[in-house]
Amino acid sequence: MFFKMPFILGGYIIASVLLDNFIPLEAKQFLYTLSLSIKSLIVFLLPLIIFGLLFRAAVTLSRNASWVIGLILVGVCISNFTSTFLSHYVGVWVYGFDHTIILPQQSTSLKALWFWELPKLIANDKAMFAGILSGLLLSFITKNWTYHISEFFEKVVGKVLSLFYYLIPIFIMGFIVKLQFDGVITTIVKDYTLIFSVVALSQFGYICGIYFLLSKGRFVECLQSVKNMLPAAISGFSTMSSAAAMPLTLIGVQNNARQKDLAKSVVPATVNIHLVGDCFAIPIFAYAVLKNYDMAEPALLDYLIFSFYFVLAKFSVAAIPGGGIIVMLPILESYLGFNAEMMSLITALYILFDPVITAANVLGNGAFAKMIDRTVIFLKSPHTELLLTNEEEAR
């Protein structure tokens, strides 16, 4: 069902516009109340999701520790941070667009029938650090036992995310009804067409630039590298899942690599954590939403702090449809001041644009695999070559 989410969301928007006069006020209030309640549930369970995914990632990495794994991790952090930081300047430009929505007076805003909020047991940043540190420390004490615990966490997180997939359409629908009631939905759809174009140009311009640099300025080689990854990108676009596109991604990176076994091993290790498309889309959308709600543009220092937690949270993202935005909601709330309506709006924008974001993620993963391939070749010496051979034999 979630693969059809953009169409479902588009249907919600059209229906909310066409049927607005036929939906009773009490029904609109009830849908909005459900959305607020689901938002409270998502925020309550997010620390569990973040802890479980990061614990699993830390345990897996500790079992496969090597200099190449270290290189991959450092490379992922640098790549995600670079793209997130560059998106700040695009976001500042977007913030200057004349697309501010004039919000209605408070008296005409849709009210919830009730509101309940679950207690926040632990902060998300503490859950991040706890997942990483406990996973690494326990792995040194008893690897097998810790690995089984990480598998259990993975199953629990999978079930929670499966629940989210069915709740998110309701979560979004209630806020769309509110936006339509408040008189802003039509303006949002019209104004964000330009921003969608800016996000796409930023994503693919940056990724193509990386391919061009890795090809040492040779245009034909750059074009061939992108061409080799196009089937995987199209698969990512249609399935909205980097994981589902992985078989074609593996073929593409092997065609672009000199050390095919190495490049092939990079993709499974990074498919959940190296998401260049998200690193551009979410911050740019965030700036646009901040402008819509007449909130101040983040200072550079505040954005750097946001970027740090944003990149760290990437290690807890599941590469499934909509997964990129789910774990980012508390980061947006804590460091950019998002409220419930703003989080719903950016979730809707993300899901509408998710096919393009996923295609960018897949292309970015291909570029990253090629970068690791070239870096290892550059760093190779008789000593490192022996380490690489031992690692490949172990696999």
PDB file of N, CA and C in Angstrom, residues 58-59 84-85 113 125 132 141 155 163 169 200 226 232 279 305 316 319 324 331 333 362 383:
ATOM      1  N   ALA A  58      25.385  -0.751  15.099  1.00  0.00           N
ATOM      2  CA  ALA A  58      26.656  -0.798  15.828  1.00  0.00           C
ATOM      3  C   ALA A  58      27.147  -2.226  15.994  1.00  0.00           C
ATOM      4  N   VAL A  59      26.241  -3.154  16.308  1.00  0.00           N
ATOM      5  CA  VAL A  59      26.622  -4.561  16.481  1.00  0.00           C
ATOM      6  C   VAL A  59      27.113  -5.142  15.160  1.00  0.00           C
ATOM      7  N   THR A  84      24.016  17.956   3.413  1.00  0.00           N
ATOM      8  CA  THR A  84      23.102  18.652   4.326  1.00  0.00           C
ATOM      9  C   THR A  84      23.512  20.114   4.497  1.00  0.00           C
ATOM     10  N   PHE A  85      24.816  20.353   4.630  1.00  0.00           N
ATOM     11  CA  PHE A  85      25.301  21.724   4.814  1.00  0.00           C
ATOM     12  C   PHE A  85      25.062  22.564   3.559  1.00  0.00           C
ATOM     13  N   LEU A 113     -11.207  17.752  18.894  1.00  0.00           N
ATOM     14  CA  LEU A 113     -12.236  17.394  19.878  1.00  0.00           C
ATOM     15  C   LEU A 113     -11.612  17.132  21.239  1.00  0.00           C
ATOM     16  N   ASP A 125      18.085  12.277  21.058  1.00  0.00           N
ATOM     17  CA  ASP A 125      19.532  12.302  20.936  1.00  0.00           C
ATOM     18  C   ASP A 125      20.188  11.338  21.927  1.00  0.00           C
ATOM     19  N   ILE A 132      24.229   3.447  19.939  1.00  0.00           N
ATOM     20  CA  ILE A 132      25.575   3.252  19.380  1.00  0.00           C
ATOM     21  C   ILE A 132      26.529   2.699  20.438  1.00  0.00           C
ATOM     22  N   ILE A 141      32.016  -7.505  24.778  1.00  0.00           N
ATOM     23  CA  ILE A 141      31.868  -8.413  25.923  1.00  0.00           C
ATOM     24  C   ILE A 141      31.432  -9.798  25.463  1.00  0.00           C
ATOM     25  N   LYS A 155      13.524  -6.951  14.784  1.00  0.00           N
ATOM     26  CA  LYS A 155      12.167  -7.469  14.557  1.00  0.00           C
ATOM     27  C   LYS A 155      11.125  -6.560  15.199  1.00  0.00           C
ATOM     28  N   LEU A 163       3.399  -0.754  11.624  1.00  0.00           N
ATOM     29  CA  LEU A 163       2.235  -0.052  12.168  1.00  0.00           C
ATOM     30  C   LEU A 163       2.184   1.383  11.660  1.00  0.00           C
ATOM     31  N   PRO A 169      -1.095   7.464   6.596  1.00  0.00           N
ATOM     32  CA  PRO A 169      -2.145   8.081   5.761  1.00  0.00           C
ATOM     33  C   PRO A 169      -3.211   8.796   6.577  1.00  0.00           C
ATOM     34  N   ALA A 200      14.760  19.099  -6.820  1.00  0.00           N
ATOM     35  CA  ALA A 200      15.221  18.129  -7.820  1.00  0.00           C
ATOM     36  C   ALA A 200      16.508  18.602  -8.489  1.00  0.00           C
ATOM     37  N   VAL A 226      26.647   7.470 -15.056  1.00  0.00           N
ATOM     38  CA  VAL A 226      25.249   7.779 -14.736  1.00  0.00           C
ATOM     39  C   VAL A 226      24.319   6.832 -15.476  1.00  0.00           C
ATOM     40  N   ALA A 232      18.733   1.334 -11.902  1.00  0.00           N
ATOM     41  CA  ALA A 232      18.532   1.312 -10.453  1.00  0.00           C
ATOM     42  C   ALA A 232      17.755   2.547  -9.997  1.00  0.00           C
ATOM     43  N   CYS A 279      19.104  14.385   2.296  1.00  0.00           N
ATOM     44  CA  CYS A 279      19.914  15.467   2.858  1.00  0.00           C
ATOM     45  C   CYS A 279      19.648  16.798   2.169  1.00  0.00           C
ATOM     46  N   ILE A 305      24.251  22.769  14.301  1.00  0.00           N
ATOM     47  CA  ILE A 305      23.823  21.833  15.351  1.00  0.00           C
ATOM     48  C   ILE A 305      22.752  20.901  14.799  1.00  0.00           C
ATOM     49  N   SER A 316      19.792   5.809  11.723  1.00  0.00           N
ATOM     50  CA  SER A 316      18.613   5.107  12.232  1.00  0.00           C
ATOM     51  C   SER A 316      17.463   5.130  11.231  1.00  0.00           C
ATOM     52  N   ALA A 319      15.606   2.291   4.932  1.00  0.00           N
ATOM     53  CA  ALA A 319      15.444   2.698   3.533  1.00  0.00           C
ATOM     54  C   ALA A 319      14.175   2.097   2.956  1.00  0.00           C
ATOM     55  N   GLY A 324      12.646   8.119   5.524  1.00  0.00           N
ATOM     56  CA  GLY A 324      13.572   9.220   5.725  1.00  0.00           C
ATOM     57  C   GLY A 324      13.009  10.330   6.582  1.00  0.00           C
ATOM     58  N   ILE A 331      13.850  15.731  15.262  1.00  0.00           N
ATOM     59  CA  ILE A 331      14.989  16.614  15.016  1.00  0.00           C
ATOM     60  C   ILE A 331      14.474  17.979  14.558  1.00  0.00           C
ATOM     61  N   GLU A 333      11.551  19.193  15.175  1.00  0.00           N
ATOM     62  CA  GLU A 333      10.821  19.797  16.291  1.00  0.00           C
ATOM     63  C   GLU A 333      11.785  20.419  17.305  1.00  0.00           C
ATOM     64  N   VAL A 362      19.442   6.563  -4.697  1.00  0.00           N
ATOM     65  CA  VAL A 362      20.056   5.436  -5.412  1.00  0.00           C
ATOM     66  C   VAL A 362      21.236   5.923  -6.250  1.00  0.00           C
ATOM     67  N   HIS A 383      50.664  -3.474   2.277  1.00  0.00           N
ATOM     68  CA  HIS A 383      50.041  -3.806   3.558  1.00  0.00           C
ATOM     69  C   HIS A 383      48.519  -3.752   3.467  1.00  0.00           C
TER      70      HIS A 383
END
